[in-house]
Short mmCIF file of C-alpha atoms in Angstrom, two decimals:
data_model
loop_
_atom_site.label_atom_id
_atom_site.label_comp_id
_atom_site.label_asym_id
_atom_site.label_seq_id
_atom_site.Cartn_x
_atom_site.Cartn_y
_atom_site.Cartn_z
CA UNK H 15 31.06 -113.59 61.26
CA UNK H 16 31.50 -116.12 58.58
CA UNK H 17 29.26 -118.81 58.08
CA UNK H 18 29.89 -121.84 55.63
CA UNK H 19 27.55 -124.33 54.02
CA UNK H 20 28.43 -127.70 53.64
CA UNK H 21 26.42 -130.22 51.02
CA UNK H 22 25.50 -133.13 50.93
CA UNK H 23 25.64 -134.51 54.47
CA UNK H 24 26.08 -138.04 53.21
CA UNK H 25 26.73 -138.95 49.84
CA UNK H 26 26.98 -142.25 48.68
CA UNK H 27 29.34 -143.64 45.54
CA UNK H 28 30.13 -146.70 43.49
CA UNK H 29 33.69 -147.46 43.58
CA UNK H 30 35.17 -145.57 40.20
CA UNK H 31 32.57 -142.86 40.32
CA UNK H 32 32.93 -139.17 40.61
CA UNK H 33 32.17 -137.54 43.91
CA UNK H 34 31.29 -133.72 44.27
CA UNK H 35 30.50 -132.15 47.37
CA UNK H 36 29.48 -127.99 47.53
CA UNK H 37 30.05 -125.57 50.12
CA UNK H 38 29.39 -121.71 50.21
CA UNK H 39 30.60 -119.10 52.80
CA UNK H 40 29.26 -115.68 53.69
CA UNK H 41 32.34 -113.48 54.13
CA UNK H 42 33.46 -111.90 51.02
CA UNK H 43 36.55 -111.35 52.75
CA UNK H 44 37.41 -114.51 52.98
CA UNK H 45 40.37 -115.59 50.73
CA UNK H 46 41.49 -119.10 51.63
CA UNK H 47 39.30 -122.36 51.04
CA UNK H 48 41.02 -125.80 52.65
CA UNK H 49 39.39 -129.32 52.25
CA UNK H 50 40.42 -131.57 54.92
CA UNK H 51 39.06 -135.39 55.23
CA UNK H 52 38.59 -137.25 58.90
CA UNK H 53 38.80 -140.65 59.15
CA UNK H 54 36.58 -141.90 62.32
CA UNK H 55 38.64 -141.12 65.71
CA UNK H 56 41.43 -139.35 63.96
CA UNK H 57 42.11 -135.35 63.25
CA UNK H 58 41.54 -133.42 59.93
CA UNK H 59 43.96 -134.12 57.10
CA UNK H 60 44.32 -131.41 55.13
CA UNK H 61 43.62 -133.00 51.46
CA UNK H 62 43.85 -129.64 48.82
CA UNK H 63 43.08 -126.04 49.23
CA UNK H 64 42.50 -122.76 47.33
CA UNK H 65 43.21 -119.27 47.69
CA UNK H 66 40.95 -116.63 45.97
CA UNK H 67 43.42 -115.75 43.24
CA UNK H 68 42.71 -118.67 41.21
CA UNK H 69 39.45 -120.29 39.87
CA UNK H 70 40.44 -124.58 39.93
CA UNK H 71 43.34 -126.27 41.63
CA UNK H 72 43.73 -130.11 40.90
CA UNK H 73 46.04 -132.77 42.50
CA UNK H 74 45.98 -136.09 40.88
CA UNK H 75 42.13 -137.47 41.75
CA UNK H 76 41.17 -134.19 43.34
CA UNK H 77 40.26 -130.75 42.25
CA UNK H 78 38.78 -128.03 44.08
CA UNK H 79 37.26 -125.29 41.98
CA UNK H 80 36.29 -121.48 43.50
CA UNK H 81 33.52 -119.30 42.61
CA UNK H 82 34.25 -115.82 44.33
CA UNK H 83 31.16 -114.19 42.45
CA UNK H 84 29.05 -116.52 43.77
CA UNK H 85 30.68 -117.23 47.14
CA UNK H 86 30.85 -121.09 46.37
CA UNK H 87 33.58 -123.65 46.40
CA UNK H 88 33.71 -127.71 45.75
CA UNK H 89 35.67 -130.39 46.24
CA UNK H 90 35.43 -132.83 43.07
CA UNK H 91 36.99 -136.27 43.31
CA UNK H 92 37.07 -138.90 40.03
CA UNK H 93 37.98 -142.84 40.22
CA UNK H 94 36.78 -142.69 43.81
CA UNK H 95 38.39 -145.94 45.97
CA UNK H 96 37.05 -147.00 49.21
CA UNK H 97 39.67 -146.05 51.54
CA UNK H 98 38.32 -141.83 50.36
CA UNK H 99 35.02 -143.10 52.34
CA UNK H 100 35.56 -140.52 54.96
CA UNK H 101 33.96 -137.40 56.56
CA UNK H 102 34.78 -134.53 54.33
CA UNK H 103 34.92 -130.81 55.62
CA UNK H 104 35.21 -127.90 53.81
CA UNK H 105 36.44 -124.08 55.30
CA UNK H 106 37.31 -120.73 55.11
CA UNK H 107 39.17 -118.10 56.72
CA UNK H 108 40.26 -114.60 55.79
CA UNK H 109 44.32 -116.05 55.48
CA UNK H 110 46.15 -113.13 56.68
CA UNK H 111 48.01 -112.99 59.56
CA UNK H 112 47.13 -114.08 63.57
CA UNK H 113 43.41 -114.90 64.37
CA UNK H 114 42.55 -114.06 60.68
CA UNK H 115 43.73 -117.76 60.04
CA UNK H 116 41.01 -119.00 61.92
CA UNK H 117 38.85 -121.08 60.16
CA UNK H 118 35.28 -121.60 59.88
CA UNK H 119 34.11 -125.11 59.05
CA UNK H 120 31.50 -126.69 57.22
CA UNK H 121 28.94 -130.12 58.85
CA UNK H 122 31.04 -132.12 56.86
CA UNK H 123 29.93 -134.87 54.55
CA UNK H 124 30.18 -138.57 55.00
CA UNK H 125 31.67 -139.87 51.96
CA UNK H 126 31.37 -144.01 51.97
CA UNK H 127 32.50 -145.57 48.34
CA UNK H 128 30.92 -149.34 47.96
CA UNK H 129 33.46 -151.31 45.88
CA UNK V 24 53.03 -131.71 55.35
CA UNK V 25 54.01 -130.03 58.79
CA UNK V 26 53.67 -132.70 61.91
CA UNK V 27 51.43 -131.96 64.79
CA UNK V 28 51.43 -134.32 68.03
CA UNK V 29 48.94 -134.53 70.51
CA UNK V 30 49.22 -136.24 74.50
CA UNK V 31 47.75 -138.29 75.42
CA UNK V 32 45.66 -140.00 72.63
CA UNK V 33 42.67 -140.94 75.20
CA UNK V 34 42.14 -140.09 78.38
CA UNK V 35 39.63 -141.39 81.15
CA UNK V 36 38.93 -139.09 84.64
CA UNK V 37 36.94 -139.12 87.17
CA UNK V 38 34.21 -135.78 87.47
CA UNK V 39 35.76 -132.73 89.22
CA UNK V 40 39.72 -133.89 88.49
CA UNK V 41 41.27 -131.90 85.95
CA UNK V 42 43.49 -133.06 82.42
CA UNK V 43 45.98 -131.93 80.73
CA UNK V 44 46.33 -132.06 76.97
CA UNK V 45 49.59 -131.04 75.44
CA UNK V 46 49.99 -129.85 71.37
CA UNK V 47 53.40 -130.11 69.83
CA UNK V 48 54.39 -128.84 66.57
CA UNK V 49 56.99 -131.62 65.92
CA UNK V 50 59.35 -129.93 62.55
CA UNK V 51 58.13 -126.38 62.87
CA UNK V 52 57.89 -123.17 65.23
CA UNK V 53 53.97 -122.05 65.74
CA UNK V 54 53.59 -118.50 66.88
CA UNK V 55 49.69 -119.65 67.04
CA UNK V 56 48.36 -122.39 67.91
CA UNK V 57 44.48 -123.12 67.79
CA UNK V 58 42.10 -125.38 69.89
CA UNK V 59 39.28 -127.48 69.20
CA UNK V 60 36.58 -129.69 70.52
CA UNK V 61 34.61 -132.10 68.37
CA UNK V 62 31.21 -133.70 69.37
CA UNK V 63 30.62 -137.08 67.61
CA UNK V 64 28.88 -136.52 64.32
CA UNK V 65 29.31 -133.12 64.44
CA UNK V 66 31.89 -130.42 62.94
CA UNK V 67 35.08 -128.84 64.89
CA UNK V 68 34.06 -125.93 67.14
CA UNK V 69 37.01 -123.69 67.84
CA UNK V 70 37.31 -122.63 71.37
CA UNK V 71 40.55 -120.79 71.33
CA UNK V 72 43.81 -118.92 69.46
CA UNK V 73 46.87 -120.03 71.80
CA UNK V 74 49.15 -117.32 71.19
CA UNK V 75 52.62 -117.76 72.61
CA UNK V 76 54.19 -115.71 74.88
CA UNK V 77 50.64 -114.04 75.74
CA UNK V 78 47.43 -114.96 76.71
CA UNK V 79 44.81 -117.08 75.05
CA UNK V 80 41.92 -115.37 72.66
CA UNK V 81 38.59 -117.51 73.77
CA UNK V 82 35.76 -117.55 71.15
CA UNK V 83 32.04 -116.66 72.67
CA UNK V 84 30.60 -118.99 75.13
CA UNK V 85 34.14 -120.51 75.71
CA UNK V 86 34.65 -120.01 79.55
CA UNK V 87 38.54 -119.03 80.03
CA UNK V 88 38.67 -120.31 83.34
CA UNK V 89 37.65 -124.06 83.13
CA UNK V 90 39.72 -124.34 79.69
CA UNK V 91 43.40 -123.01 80.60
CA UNK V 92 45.15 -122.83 77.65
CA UNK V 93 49.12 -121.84 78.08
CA UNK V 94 51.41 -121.35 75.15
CA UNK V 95 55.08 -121.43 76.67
CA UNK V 96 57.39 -121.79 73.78
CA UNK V 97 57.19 -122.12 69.59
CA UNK V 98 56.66 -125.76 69.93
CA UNK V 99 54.23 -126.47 73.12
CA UNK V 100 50.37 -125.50 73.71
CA UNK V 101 48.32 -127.33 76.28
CA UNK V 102 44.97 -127.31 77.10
CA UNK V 103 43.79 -127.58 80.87
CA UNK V 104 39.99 -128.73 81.48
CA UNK V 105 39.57 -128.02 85.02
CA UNK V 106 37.17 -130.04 87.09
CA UNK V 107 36.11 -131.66 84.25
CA UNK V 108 32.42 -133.26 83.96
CA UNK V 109 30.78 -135.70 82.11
CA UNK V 110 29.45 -133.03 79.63
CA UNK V 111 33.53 -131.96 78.83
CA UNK V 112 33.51 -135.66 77.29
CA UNK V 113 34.46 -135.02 73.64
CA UNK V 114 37.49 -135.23 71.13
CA UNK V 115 39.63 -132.08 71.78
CA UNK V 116 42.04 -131.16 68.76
CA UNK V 117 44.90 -128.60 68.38
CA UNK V 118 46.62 -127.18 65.17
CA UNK V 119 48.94 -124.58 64.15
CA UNK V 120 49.97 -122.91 61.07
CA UNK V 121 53.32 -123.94 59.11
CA UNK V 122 54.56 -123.23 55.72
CA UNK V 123 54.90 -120.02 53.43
CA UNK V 124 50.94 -120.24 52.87
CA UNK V 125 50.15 -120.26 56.61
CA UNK V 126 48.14 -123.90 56.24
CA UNK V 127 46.84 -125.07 59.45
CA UNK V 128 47.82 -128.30 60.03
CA UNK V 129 46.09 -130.69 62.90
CA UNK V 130 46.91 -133.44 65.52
CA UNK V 131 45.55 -136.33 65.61
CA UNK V 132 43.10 -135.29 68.75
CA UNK V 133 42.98 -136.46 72.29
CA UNK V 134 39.82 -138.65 73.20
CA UNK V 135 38.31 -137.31 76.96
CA UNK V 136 35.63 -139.36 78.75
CA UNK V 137 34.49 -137.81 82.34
CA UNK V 138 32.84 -140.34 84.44
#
């Protein structure tokens, strides 16, 4: 089955810097790539995503870019404010229909920006 | 983004009752619906598919009889944890996918603490 990576485990920011955090998966079938970010005792919001038909995908601070040679992903935010300090997972799944939505997560990453 | 509800929020029992834990998908219909448990610190370990109108698909290790998982209509998925113990303490979230992409979308999790 699919197995993806998730780094740092913790990463630590000044307010206003960039963030990056890396994950890679297994499954070269896998086609679909969400980012979602929990805040403590509250479910997964899902933040940006990208399908394997395009390389970068950016939303105002965020930008995910996709390496399907590789098999790697990341999740890049700029001008980083405290209330991103979060836990930050990355996934995959194969995106087609029924169970082949299921995802496969990463460990996460706790993100905490010190203003 | 699509809504998904979760009942109740937190929930206390005492070891050997058993709780029920109801996903809605609040402005959308959800063919599937999928369930997860969360331990703290840790990433979101999917236990089942909730398929309507058929049974649930359990991943490995899940046992199908102590989780009861019943999908009765587009909108409704709940999760059973029979004769719960203290070891069933975790955060249980549900999601379902919505939208032309098929994004999975989550609830905002259910709390359970076995006594």
């Amino acid at each position: 089955g699919e197995n993806v990576e998730q780094h740092p485990s913790t990463l630590s920011v000044q307010e206003g810097d960039s963030a990056v955090i890396k994950c890679t998966y297994s499954d070269s079938a896998s086609n679909y790539f969400p980012w979602y970010k929990q805040e403590l005792g509250k479910g997964p919001q899902l933040i940006i995503d990208i399908r394997s038909n395009v390389g970068e995908k950016k939303d105002q601070r965020i930008a995910v870019t996709l390496n399907k040679t590789a098999k790697h992903f990341s999740l890049h935010i700029t001008e980083t404010q405290p209330e991103d300090s979060a836990v930050y997972f990355c996934a995959a799944s194969k995106g087609s229909g029924g169970s082949n939505y299921k995802l496969t997560f990463g460990k996460g990453t706790l993100l905490t920006v010190n203003p | 983004g699509a809504v998904v509800s979760q009942h109740p929020s937190r929930v206390i029992c005492k070891s050997g009752t058993s709780v029920k834990i109801e996903c809605r998908s609040l402005d959308f219909q959800a063919t599937t619906m999928f369930w997860y448990r969360q331990f703290p610190k840790q990433s979101l370990m999917l236990m089942a598919t909730s398929n309507e109108g058929s049974k649930a698909t359990y991943e490995q290790g899940v046992e199908k009889d102590k989780f009861l998982i019943n999908h009765a209509s587009l909108t409704l998925s709940t999760l059973t944890v029979t004769s719960a113990h203290p070891e069933d303490s975790s955060f249980y979230i549900c999601s379902a996918n919505s939208g032309a992409y098929k994004e999975q979308f989550f609830g905002p999790g259910t709390r359970l603490t076995v006594l």
